[in-house]
Amino acid sequence: MFDKILIANRGEIACRVIQTARAMGVRTVAVYSDADTNALHVVQADEAVRLGPAPVAESYLRGDLIVQAALETGAQAIHPGYGFLSENPDFVEAVEAAGLVFIGPSAKAIRAMGLKDAAKALMTKAGVPVVPGYHGDNQDAAFLAQQAGQIGYPVLIKAVAGGGGKGMRLVEAAPNFLENLASAQAEARTAFGNADVLIEKYITSPRHIEVQVFGDGTDAVHLFERDCSLQRRHQKVIEEAPAPGMTDEVRAAMGKAAVTAAKAIGYAGAGTIEFIVDGSNGLRTDGFWFMEMNTRLQVEHPVTEAITGVDLVAWQLRVAAGESLPAHQDDLAINGHAFEARLYAEDVPAGFLPATGVIDHLAFPGTARIDSGVGPGSEISPWYDPMIAKVTVHGPDRATALRSLSAALDATQVAGTVTNLGFLRLLSRDRGFVAGEVDTGLIAREEAALCAAPKPDARAVAVAAVVAAQFGSDPLAGFTLWGPLERDILLAYDGSDIAARLTVHGAGNVAVTVGDEDVSLLRHGDHWGTPAIRHGRHVTVFGAETVTFDIVDPLDRAGDAMGGDTVLAPMPGLVRDVAVQVGQSVVEGDRMVVLEAMKMEHVLRAPRDGVVGAVSVATGDQVTAGALMVALEE
Ligand code: ADP
Ligand code: ADP
Ligand code: MG
């Protein structure tokens, strides 16, 4: 076994590899960019080496610097994680040329599977079923259109160098073919520097089922399947293992095809054979086709680990260190069911826009496996993938595991950035998904219902108001001997103000009026029945939905609302002093009215230079929020 390895990646996957390496007594070297100086993977590794500035082309894609870092720190092997350089055969060769071990397949195996057309040709030769289509060299538009007609619509145009759903177009009928071809080619040229495409039959009611394989260069086994059909725009959202509705017969056929594929290229390490499956009529031995091979550890590998008990990273290290396969096919069995949900910093109602922010608060339930590369205080920067965590659960059967996923998502708390948590929660309760009726179109069909922005109810507002008022830990805060204490709190959500009036009936007993609803809240220990935290000038309530409110300082708001001509009461209160008279000249910032509210004196000042035109309050007056107190002449 190696004494020390370098991990050429960041985020959750780097942390994941460090964890297993540490358990195996292997020391770890992290690499990082300037945006990641304080990132978790850097903190967790035994050593860390700076690569360069934040952009990936100057840091995580600098294979030369990574090899140099390994040599300088005495690491014997490099784990590539996924993404970045993990499927780059030139990097593998550079690693090996430096006398280091690449923890993964050979450059040759990666090249064999690198282009979708060549991979399909190879698989056809090996006897693995491949989606019917044209995978040849002729890229003439008229010829491809004619091929599409022969295959029969609908067809899928795919960039041969494609990945991440890019360069892919569904064409429903012949008249749309040429236009879609041109846009797929253009996208492929920009994204991959290779405009070549292939045409294949579009499988209706498609399911994405993939098989985890593992090889040692000679022999290979499979670790069963994962169903990754819950996708949005060809990106996986929730994965599970095993696949719903899978039969022993189809599993054996898919497993055999996957192992055949791996052996055909002398595969070493962890890999995934992705199949597209016709889900229209149950799973059949003649209803699955090879789509592509991912020659690396996959994001969703935890579901496979959960049902097999195998640590795939440990296997990667052992095989890379020269051991043969750690298990025979007969040693492997499925235990129960597992789900993984990908928690991202993204703005779902805005169309799943990647979000950024500093994580002010992050909490997960103890019932789930959490793979994460961030913690409280971490920044989700615009430079890299905005993944916050993978939440993986395991249960004895699918229904139990899925309930456990819902519960785990309900108990997950993130504040400081918007996330897709609400979307994942709704998805985990989706009727079709719960019934195991999954296909790659499920999310798109139900997108409107799954993506609605949360609408905070009166209770969420009430809890936010109490937390904003900080009736938190001091048991006597807000307690008064001579009657209920009232206090107004102004919150803002989604561009609108929400006013809440708190009436304190005693320690830990507050009535909150929100609009025409009254909510009674009792404090239980350190919470008010619904978890919530205050972070800076925000309160996040972790109720049925996670809602973040801004705490509006009425004084700031009053300043904005004055419009330059008036001084309004920012909150209800008692006028303590009026310092100006009609006709008096004032300069911006002059003291005009002193208002006592919330047991404090607030000095309200002239919004600009001018002459006082009207004074509508006198000392001793009680005013309501928004009342006009002083107006300047136009
Ligand atoms: P990428 O390299 O972008 O991952 P894939 O070839 O793996 O591309 O396809 C991505 C997704 O597109 C699949 O998971 C599936 O949802 C859909 N897809 C691919 N091929 C087909 C097909 N022939 N019929 C229907 N859907 C397909
Ligand atoms: P400010 O200008 O007061 O700093 P921002 O709106 O920029 O306020 O947000 C500050 C912090 O609050 C950031 O960390 C941001 O990510 C977080 N934040 C803002 N809106 C939300 C929201 N809807 N949900 C969760 N966190 C939020
Ligand atoms: Mg794929």
XYZ file of C-alpha atoms and ligand atoms in Angstrom:
689
model
C 0.000 0.000 0.000
C 1.067 3.586 -0.605
C 2.411 5.683 2.270
C 1.176 8.920 0.778
C -1.146 9.927 -2.039
C -2.017 13.250 -3.627
C -5.646 14.084 -4.374
C -5.998 16.107 -7.563
C -9.421 17.458 -6.745
C -11.391 19.590 -4.315
C -14.705 19.655 -2.461
C -16.622 16.649 -1.265
C -14.806 14.068 -3.381
C -11.399 15.169 -2.100
C -12.727 14.936 1.478
C -14.216 11.521 0.674
C -10.869 10.153 -0.560
C -9.017 11.635 2.417
C -11.393 9.849 4.790
C -10.688 6.390 3.390
C -6.981 7.045 2.956
C -6.754 8.053 6.595
C -8.612 4.917 7.681
C -6.075 2.871 5.705
C -3.113 4.666 7.257
C -2.246 6.450 4.024
C -1.147 10.080 4.305
C -2.753 12.631 2.014
C -1.674 15.716 0.106
C -4.317 18.231 -0.962
C -3.915 20.710 -3.785
C -5.792 23.971 -3.900
C -6.431 27.192 -5.744
C -6.420 30.655 -4.214
C -10.208 30.453 -3.855
C -9.808 27.328 -1.698
C -7.107 28.360 0.775
C -9.426 27.596 3.689
C -11.468 24.857 2.031
C -12.312 21.750 4.021
C -10.240 19.385 1.862
C -7.179 21.530 2.487
C -7.815 21.588 6.229
C -8.443 17.824 6.375
C -5.416 16.665 4.372
C -2.065 16.071 6.055
C -0.321 18.422 3.652
C -1.440 20.962 1.088
C 0.127 22.519 -1.986
C -1.045 25.681 -3.722
C -1.588 25.306 -7.457
C -2.503 28.813 -8.577
C -5.325 31.308 -9.023
C -8.994 30.349 -8.822
C -9.790 29.600 -12.485
C -9.576 25.840 -13.084
C -7.350 26.298 -16.118
C -4.764 27.867 -13.795
C -5.213 25.450 -10.890
C -7.102 22.150 -10.852
C -6.479 21.506 -14.554
C -2.725 22.181 -14.294
C -1.574 18.589 -14.570
C 2.061 19.687 -14.695
C 1.831 21.507 -11.349
C -0.045 18.583 -9.800
C 2.612 16.064 -10.827
C 5.294 18.420 -9.529
C 3.437 18.765 -6.212
C 3.290 14.974 -5.871
C 7.004 14.648 -6.540
C 7.901 17.427 -4.115
C 5.789 16.028 -1.287
C 6.862 12.433 -1.863
C 3.385 11.175 -2.769
C 3.544 7.896 -4.663
C 0.154 8.000 -6.333
C -2.483 10.481 -7.517
C -6.230 10.065 -7.017
C -8.077 12.197 -9.590
C -11.561 12.189 -8.023
C -14.153 12.922 -10.708
C -14.352 15.767 -13.202
C -11.208 17.880 -13.735
C -8.384 15.586 -14.955
C -10.012 12.282 -14.035
C -10.722 11.193 -17.614
C -7.772 12.842 -19.294
C -5.451 10.197 -20.801
C -2.649 12.730 -21.329
C -2.645 13.416 -17.598
C -2.457 9.676 -16.864
C 0.581 9.424 -19.131
C 2.223 12.427 -17.472
C 1.664 10.890 -14.038
C 3.165 7.574 -15.128
C 6.062 9.239 -16.934
C 6.963 10.886 -13.624
C 7.180 7.448 -12.008
C 3.917 7.878 -10.094
C 0.802 5.701 -9.991
C -2.486 6.989 -11.387
C -5.308 5.664 -9.200
C -7.615 4.711 -12.038
C -7.627 3.049 -15.436
C -4.891 3.133 -18.053
C -4.650 5.961 -20.583
C -5.520 3.367 -23.216
C -8.778 2.359 -21.512
C -9.783 5.996 -21.071
C -9.085 6.673 -24.750
C -11.080 3.628 -25.810
C -14.137 4.983 -24.009
C -13.428 8.690 -24.463
C -15.443 9.253 -27.606
C -18.996 7.971 -27.677
C -18.818 6.793 -31.306
C -15.611 4.785 -30.907
C -16.844 3.353 -27.610
C -20.052 2.205 -29.275
C -18.159 0.572 -32.114
C -15.982 -1.241 -29.575
C -18.999 -2.382 -27.548
C -20.808 -3.645 -30.643
C -17.742 -5.757 -31.402
C -17.696 -7.108 -27.847
C -21.354 -8.124 -28.153
C -22.768 -5.493 -25.799
C -26.175 -4.126 -26.930
C -25.859 -0.560 -28.237
C -28.642 1.923 -29.036
C -29.502 1.583 -32.746
C -28.106 4.525 -34.654
C -25.359 5.928 -36.853
C -21.956 6.120 -35.155
C -19.784 6.590 -38.236
C -17.344 9.180 -39.569
C -19.532 10.749 -42.252
C -20.585 14.118 -40.830
C -22.311 15.429 -43.943
C -25.580 17.062 -42.865
C -27.717 15.593 -45.660
C -26.271 12.141 -44.998
C -26.941 12.401 -41.245
C -30.509 13.549 -41.955
C -31.014 10.517 -44.162
C -29.592 8.260 -41.392
C -31.989 9.836 -38.903
C -34.879 9.011 -41.208
C -33.727 5.403 -41.426
C -33.353 5.082 -37.646
C -36.852 6.524 -37.289
C -37.931 9.608 -35.302
C -37.644 10.656 -32.551
C -33.848 10.611 -32.649
C -31.134 11.997 -30.412
C -28.146 13.890 -31.797
C -25.147 13.523 -29.488
C -21.711 15.085 -29.570
C -19.228 12.196 -29.750
C -17.007 14.056 -27.286
C -20.015 15.042 -25.164
C -20.519 14.990 -21.440
C -22.754 16.613 -18.877
C -25.666 16.632 -21.309
C -23.926 19.150 -23.584
C -24.109 18.906 -27.368
C -27.224 16.760 -27.209
C -30.498 17.462 -29.056
C -33.754 15.558 -29.203
C -35.344 15.760 -32.655
C -39.012 14.843 -32.846
C -39.498 14.984 -36.594
C -37.579 15.336 -39.881
C -38.286 19.041 -40.529
C -36.444 19.969 -37.303
C -33.380 17.857 -37.962
C -30.995 20.236 -39.709
C -31.609 23.103 -37.329
C -30.954 20.886 -34.284
C -27.904 19.360 -35.921
C -26.385 22.801 -36.431
C -26.998 23.856 -32.834
C -25.671 20.559 -31.385
C -22.533 20.882 -33.523
C -22.015 24.493 -32.515
C -22.390 23.667 -28.820
C -20.058 20.685 -29.139
C -17.432 22.743 -30.940
C -17.451 25.345 -28.164
C -17.593 22.904 -25.241
C -15.335 20.102 -26.480
C -13.465 21.498 -29.477
C -14.961 18.646 -31.509
C -18.141 19.158 -33.525
C -18.649 15.495 -34.537
C -21.968 13.933 -33.650
C -23.684 10.587 -33.722
C -27.358 9.918 -34.247
C -29.277 7.409 -32.200
C -32.784 6.217 -31.643
C -34.486 8.154 -28.875
C -35.834 5.658 -26.405
C -39.283 6.688 -25.204
C -40.057 6.330 -21.474
C -36.286 6.241 -21.021
C -34.694 5.163 -17.790
C -31.043 5.639 -16.998
C -29.689 2.560 -15.280
C -25.966 2.187 -14.832
C -23.815 -0.633 -13.574
C -20.858 -0.130 -11.254
C -17.911 -2.175 -12.443
C -14.534 -2.764 -10.928
C -11.520 -4.256 -12.645
C -7.909 -5.099 -11.862
C -6.718 -4.967 -15.454
C -7.410 -8.657 -16.037
C -10.585 -9.585 -14.274
C -13.690 -7.516 -13.507
C -16.794 -7.723 -11.328
C -19.920 -5.604 -11.137
C -21.445 -4.139 -8.008
C -25.009 -4.073 -9.308
C -26.959 -1.179 -10.699
C -27.962 2.362 -9.836
C -31.048 4.010 -11.205
C -30.312 7.621 -12.134
C -33.515 8.368 -14.007
C -34.459 11.358 -11.880
C -32.745 13.942 -14.021
C -33.225 17.562 -14.862
C -31.939 18.497 -18.313
C -29.882 15.278 -18.423
C -28.311 16.018 -15.034
C -28.827 13.528 -12.230
C -30.721 14.791 -9.188
C -31.559 11.782 -6.986
C -30.021 8.347 -7.534
C -30.929 5.026 -6.018
C -29.754 1.445 -5.828
C -31.001 -1.060 -6.726
C -33.257 0.039 -9.605
C -36.998 -0.132 -8.940
C -38.639 -3.013 -10.757
C -35.336 -4.752 -11.491
C -35.588 -8.523 -11.909
C -32.834 -11.061 -11.252
C -32.852 -11.960 -14.929
C -32.394 -8.402 -16.241
C -29.852 -7.654 -13.518
C -27.806 -10.663 -14.537
C -27.987 -9.641 -18.215
C -26.984 -6.031 -17.519
C -24.249 -7.085 -15.107
C -22.848 -9.508 -17.669
C -22.899 -6.854 -20.418
C -21.139 -4.386 -18.114
C -18.431 -6.846 -17.099
C -17.951 -7.790 -20.756
C -17.492 -4.095 -21.558
C -14.946 -3.614 -18.765
C -12.978 -6.715 -19.699
C -12.973 -5.730 -23.376
C -10.697 -2.815 -22.504
C -8.684 -4.471 -19.709
C -10.222 -2.087 -17.253
C -8.551 -1.342 -13.918
C -10.267 0.491 -11.079
C -13.789 1.793 -10.583
C -15.921 2.516 -13.636
C -19.519 2.844 -14.650
C -21.326 1.468 -17.659
C -24.341 3.643 -18.403
C -27.299 2.051 -20.123
C -30.398 3.635 -21.535
C -33.368 1.460 -20.758
C -36.820 1.298 -22.295
C -39.075 1.613 -19.281
C -42.369 1.619 -21.184
C -43.175 -2.012 -20.474
C -41.233 -3.182 -17.461
C -37.558 -4.098 -17.611
C -36.589 -6.663 -20.254
C -33.378 -8.452 -21.166
C -33.684 -7.020 -24.689
C -34.644 -3.531 -23.484
C -31.307 -1.978 -22.427
C -28.521 -0.478 -24.510
C -24.975 0.726 -23.802
C -24.803 4.510 -23.721
C -21.309 5.309 -22.510
C -18.680 4.366 -19.966
C -17.459 6.746 -17.286
C -13.893 5.732 -16.559
C -13.721 7.009 -12.997
C -15.398 6.950 -9.619
C -18.898 8.350 -9.983
C -20.566 11.105 -7.943
C -23.332 8.709 -6.898
C -21.025 5.867 -5.778
C -22.270 6.141 -2.140
C -25.558 4.368 -2.973
C -23.586 1.394 -4.253
C -21.412 1.436 -1.150
C -24.541 1.550 1.005
C -26.101 -1.575 -0.514
C -22.909 -3.617 -0.927
C -20.915 -2.582 2.133
C -17.896 -2.065 -0.130
C -15.676 1.007 0.244
C -14.998 1.725 -3.429
C -12.190 4.169 -2.681
C -10.454 1.524 -0.574
C -10.752 -0.859 -3.523
C -9.318 1.817 -5.816
C -6.277 2.234 -3.588
C -5.750 -1.520 -3.207
C -5.964 -2.287 -6.920
C -3.793 0.717 -7.825
C -1.222 -0.555 -5.298
C -1.050 -3.828 -7.210
C -3.528 -6.091 -5.439
C -5.936 -8.149 -7.479
C -9.701 -7.773 -7.202
C -10.712 -7.607 -3.525
C -13.820 -9.776 -4.119
C -15.282 -12.348 -6.477
C -18.660 -11.816 -8.052
C -20.167 -14.453 -5.746
C -18.967 -12.553 -2.667
C -21.083 -9.556 -3.609
C -24.729 -9.169 -2.647
C -27.331 -6.443 -2.363
C -28.438 -5.459 1.106
C -31.504 -3.213 1.248
C -32.013 -0.007 -0.688
C -30.234 3.350 -0.834
C -30.925 6.860 -2.133
C -28.655 9.820 -2.700
C -29.852 13.401 -3.134
C -27.558 16.127 -4.411
C -27.875 19.287 -2.376
C -26.791 22.322 -4.394
C -26.542 26.047 -3.822
C -28.923 26.974 -6.566
C -31.888 29.232 -7.050
C -34.625 26.839 -8.112
C -37.449 29.321 -8.854
C -34.985 31.311 -10.971
C -34.389 28.259 -13.159
C -31.806 26.391 -11.045
C -29.320 29.217 -11.330
C -26.088 28.401 -9.472
C -25.926 30.496 -6.315
C -23.031 31.717 -4.230
C -22.721 32.763 -0.624
C -21.104 32.053 2.687
C -22.620 29.133 4.582
C -23.736 30.714 7.839
C -25.240 27.551 9.237
C -25.198 23.912 8.134
C -26.707 20.959 9.958
C -27.497 17.413 8.888
C -29.322 14.584 10.636
C -27.318 11.720 12.060
C -29.434 9.235 10.105
C -27.831 9.994 6.743
C -24.377 9.618 5.287
C -23.200 13.100 4.395
C -20.504 13.661 1.799
C -19.624 17.317 1.880
C -16.716 19.605 1.199
C -18.084 22.621 3.012
C -18.931 23.568 6.566
C -20.208 26.610 8.413
C -18.174 29.597 7.238
C -17.283 28.009 3.890
C -17.849 30.043 0.798
C -19.728 28.700 -2.194
C -17.697 30.553 -4.780
C -18.641 31.123 -8.400
C -15.533 29.264 -9.531
C -16.598 25.678 -9.032
C -19.560 23.379 -8.841
C -22.016 24.735 -6.240
C -22.593 21.371 -4.561
C -23.087 21.603 -0.813
C -23.478 17.931 0.038
C -24.682 14.535 -0.997
C -27.250 13.117 1.398
C -27.302 9.319 1.288
C -29.669 7.067 3.207
C -29.984 3.313 3.475
C -32.938 1.187 4.532
C -34.096 -2.419 4.467
C -36.429 -1.770 1.525
C -37.217 1.009 -0.964
C -40.218 2.457 0.843
C -38.373 2.695 4.161
C -35.273 4.156 2.552
C -37.323 6.764 0.696
C -39.137 7.832 3.860
C -35.758 8.071 5.488
C -34.567 10.307 2.635
C -37.562 12.628 3.086
C -36.948 12.780 6.818
C -33.231 13.435 6.338
C -33.955 16.264 3.896
C -36.521 17.699 6.315
C -33.888 17.751 9.034
C -31.221 19.328 6.838
C -30.551 22.996 7.557
C -28.629 25.414 5.366
C -28.515 29.167 5.817
C -26.420 31.672 3.950
C -27.327 30.681 0.428
C -30.414 29.523 -1.380
C -30.470 25.794 -2.085
C -32.468 23.171 -3.951
C -33.507 21.590 -0.627
C -37.212 22.414 -1.024
C -37.173 20.924 -4.523
C -35.494 17.738 -3.271
C -38.009 17.411 -0.441
C -40.972 17.704 -2.785
C -39.333 15.304 -5.214
C -38.760 12.739 -2.455
C -42.528 12.761 -1.874
C -43.556 12.788 -5.524
C -46.267 10.200 -6.092
C -44.693 8.683 -9.222
C -41.263 8.522 -7.603
C -42.649 6.966 -4.441
C -44.388 4.357 -6.621
C -41.089 3.606 -8.378
C -42.423 4.891 -11.692
C -39.252 6.720 -12.647
C -38.171 7.899 -16.065
C -35.936 10.722 -17.224
C -38.942 12.945 -18.013
C -40.525 12.854 -14.539
C -38.985 16.083 -13.256
C -39.749 18.037 -16.440
C -43.404 16.963 -16.343
C -43.822 18.106 -12.752
C -41.356 20.968 -12.742
C -43.895 23.708 -12.000
C -45.109 22.021 -8.820
C -41.619 21.025 -7.710
C -40.042 24.432 -8.237
C -42.515 26.853 -6.695
C -40.915 29.428 -4.409
C -41.813 28.783 -0.773
C -44.620 30.914 0.635
C -44.001 31.409 4.344
C -47.066 30.863 6.495
C -47.981 32.946 9.553
C -46.209 30.522 11.858
C -42.922 30.803 9.954
C -43.203 34.593 10.059
C -44.022 34.488 13.766
C -41.000 32.326 14.566
C -38.798 34.552 12.429
C -40.099 37.644 14.213
C -39.430 36.192 17.660
C -35.944 35.088 16.670
C -35.315 38.478 15.038
C -36.395 40.130 18.290
C -33.921 37.871 20.083
C -36.241 36.632 22.785
C -33.756 33.818 22.669
C -31.813 32.532 25.589
C -32.455 35.065 28.323
C -35.477 33.634 30.158
C -36.492 37.070 31.417
C -36.112 38.899 28.115
C -39.372 40.565 27.221
C -40.866 39.857 30.614
C -42.623 42.690 32.308
C -44.486 42.908 35.598
C -47.101 45.458 34.652
C -48.656 43.921 31.561
C -47.964 42.577 28.145
C -45.072 44.201 26.302
C -45.695 44.905 22.663
C -43.115 45.109 20.008
C -43.271 45.439 16.217
C -40.846 43.610 13.995
C -40.492 44.286 10.293
C -39.269 41.480 8.067
C -38.854 41.286 4.321
C -39.294 38.266 2.117
C -39.163 38.093 -1.658
C -39.246 41.866 -2.014
C -42.227 42.494 0.282
C -42.357 43.715 3.843
C -44.095 41.599 6.454
C -45.009 43.250 9.755
C -45.372 41.206 12.912
C -46.510 42.446 16.315
C -45.185 40.547 19.311
C -47.099 40.583 22.575
C -45.072 39.122 25.407
C -47.191 37.340 27.977
C -44.329 36.061 30.029
C -40.950 34.434 29.744
C -41.081 32.141 26.730
C -44.685 32.959 25.941
C -45.296 35.287 23.026
C -48.347 35.982 20.881
C -47.517 37.126 17.372
C -49.944 38.922 15.087
C -49.165 38.538 11.390
C -51.745 40.257 9.218
C -55.070 39.030 10.574
C -53.632 35.839 12.051
C -52.539 35.315 15.637
C -49.904 32.738 16.450
C -49.046 31.726 20.004
C -45.476 30.650 20.520
C -43.967 28.938 23.523
C -40.278 28.544 23.962
C -39.016 24.992 24.501
C -35.417 25.133 25.666
C -33.687 27.097 22.941
C -36.316 26.972 20.212
C -39.857 28.095 19.564
C -41.278 24.885 18.169
C -39.697 25.364 14.728
C -35.934 25.491 14.272
C -34.664 28.888 13.184
C -31.455 30.841 13.382
C -30.500 34.452 13.137
C -27.477 35.148 10.949
C -26.463 38.753 10.523
C -29.514 40.665 9.410
C -31.335 37.547 8.306
C -33.415 34.905 10.006
C -33.750 31.467 8.440
C -36.681 29.324 9.573
C -36.313 25.589 8.955
C -39.969 24.635 8.887
C -41.861 22.649 6.282
C -39.853 24.830 3.941
C -36.621 26.697 4.526
C -37.365 30.402 4.377
C -34.875 33.224 4.863
C -36.243 36.605 5.916
C -34.338 39.857 5.992
C -34.659 41.771 9.230
C -35.598 45.288 8.230
C -34.299 48.073 10.383
C -37.248 50.493 10.351
C -34.839 53.396 10.702
C -33.046 52.493 7.465
C -36.373 51.986 5.790
C -37.601 55.340 7.052
C -34.535 56.988 5.553
C -35.294 55.412 2.181
C -38.998 56.138 2.407
C -38.546 59.803 3.159
C -38.002 60.514 -0.475
C -36.024 63.533 0.633
C -39.014 65.652 1.638
C -40.503 64.157 4.778
C -39.675 62.623 8.121
C -41.988 59.701 8.886
C -42.242 57.752 12.126
C -40.288 54.566 11.419
C -42.196 52.698 14.118
C -44.887 53.376 16.658
C -43.604 55.475 19.544
C -43.714 58.509 21.799
C -42.495 61.883 20.513
C -39.919 63.023 23.087
C -38.859 66.234 21.431
C -39.559 68.308 18.340
C -36.482 70.376 17.552
C -37.719 72.419 14.574
C -40.434 74.967 13.720
C -42.223 75.863 10.508
C -40.126 78.237 8.395
C -36.841 77.173 9.971
C -33.910 76.472 7.638
C -32.169 73.138 8.180
C -29.192 71.392 6.661
C -29.054 67.683 5.960
C -28.466 65.736 9.154
C -29.957 68.322 11.529
C -31.839 66.852 14.437
C -35.595 67.244 13.901
C -37.589 64.825 16.061
C -36.679 62.473 18.889
C -38.873 59.413 19.060
C -38.918 56.907 21.888
C -39.723 53.419 20.757
C -38.671 49.940 21.784
C -37.279 51.526 24.968
C -34.774 53.496 22.950
C -34.512 57.027 21.698
C -34.232 57.472 17.973
C -33.072 60.756 16.535
C -34.692 61.553 13.212
C -32.684 63.947 11.085
C -33.244 66.239 8.117
C -33.035 64.181 4.895
C -31.626 67.200 2.977
C -30.997 70.929 3.174
C -34.232 72.952 3.099
C -36.920 74.896 4.905
C -39.404 73.243 7.259
C -42.846 73.452 5.640
C -44.976 71.610 8.197
C -44.675 70.075 11.643
C -47.507 67.732 12.465
C -46.462 66.345 15.852
C -45.770 67.784 19.275
C -43.797 66.569 22.257
C -45.781 63.914 24.115
C -47.675 62.692 21.045
C -48.036 58.968 20.458
C -47.517 58.195 16.773
C -48.115 55.138 14.607
C -45.592 53.707 12.179
C -45.460 55.750 9.007
C -47.019 58.882 10.517
C -45.864 62.128 8.910
C -43.953 64.162 11.491
C -42.134 66.886 9.587
C -42.242 67.958 5.926
C -39.754 70.194 4.114
C -40.852 72.748 1.537
C -40.549 71.544 -2.079
P -23.497 12.584 -21.125
O -22.128 12.252 -21.629
O -23.826 14.011 -21.329
O -23.724 12.049 -19.753
P -25.185 10.406 -22.060
O -24.970 9.761 -23.372
O -24.737 9.654 -20.873
O -24.503 11.827 -22.133
O -26.725 10.773 -21.921
C -27.177 11.627 -20.880
C -28.655 11.418 -20.629
O -29.422 11.633 -21.817
C -29.044 10.024 -20.197
O -28.871 9.837 -18.823
C -30.499 9.961 -20.619
O -31.310 10.649 -19.703
C -30.522 10.734 -21.914
N -30.351 9.848 -23.094
C -29.179 9.508 -23.648
N -29.370 8.695 -24.704
C -30.698 8.526 -24.834
C -31.534 7.811 -25.760
N -31.030 7.121 -26.777
N -32.873 7.856 -25.584
C -33.405 8.581 -24.571
N -32.675 9.289 -23.694
C -31.334 9.266 -23.809
P -26.684 41.770 2.720
O -26.612 42.735 1.567
O -27.401 42.270 3.906
O -25.387 41.117 3.037
P -27.667 39.611 1.066
O -29.019 39.559 0.495
O -26.537 39.855 0.133
O -27.700 40.641 2.241
O -27.412 38.268 1.833
C -26.464 38.131 2.862
C -26.347 36.705 3.234
O -27.610 36.097 3.394
C -25.611 35.958 2.181
O -24.749 35.031 2.796
C -26.718 35.318 1.417
O -26.243 34.148 0.810
C -27.757 35.047 2.493
N -29.101 35.005 1.905
C -29.713 35.980 1.210
N -30.926 35.603 0.784
C -31.081 34.320 1.209
C -32.122 33.367 1.087
N -33.256 33.617 0.416
N -31.961 32.151 1.670
C -30.823 31.877 2.347
N -29.821 32.740 2.494
C -29.934 33.957 1.939
Mg -23.678 10.101 -19.130
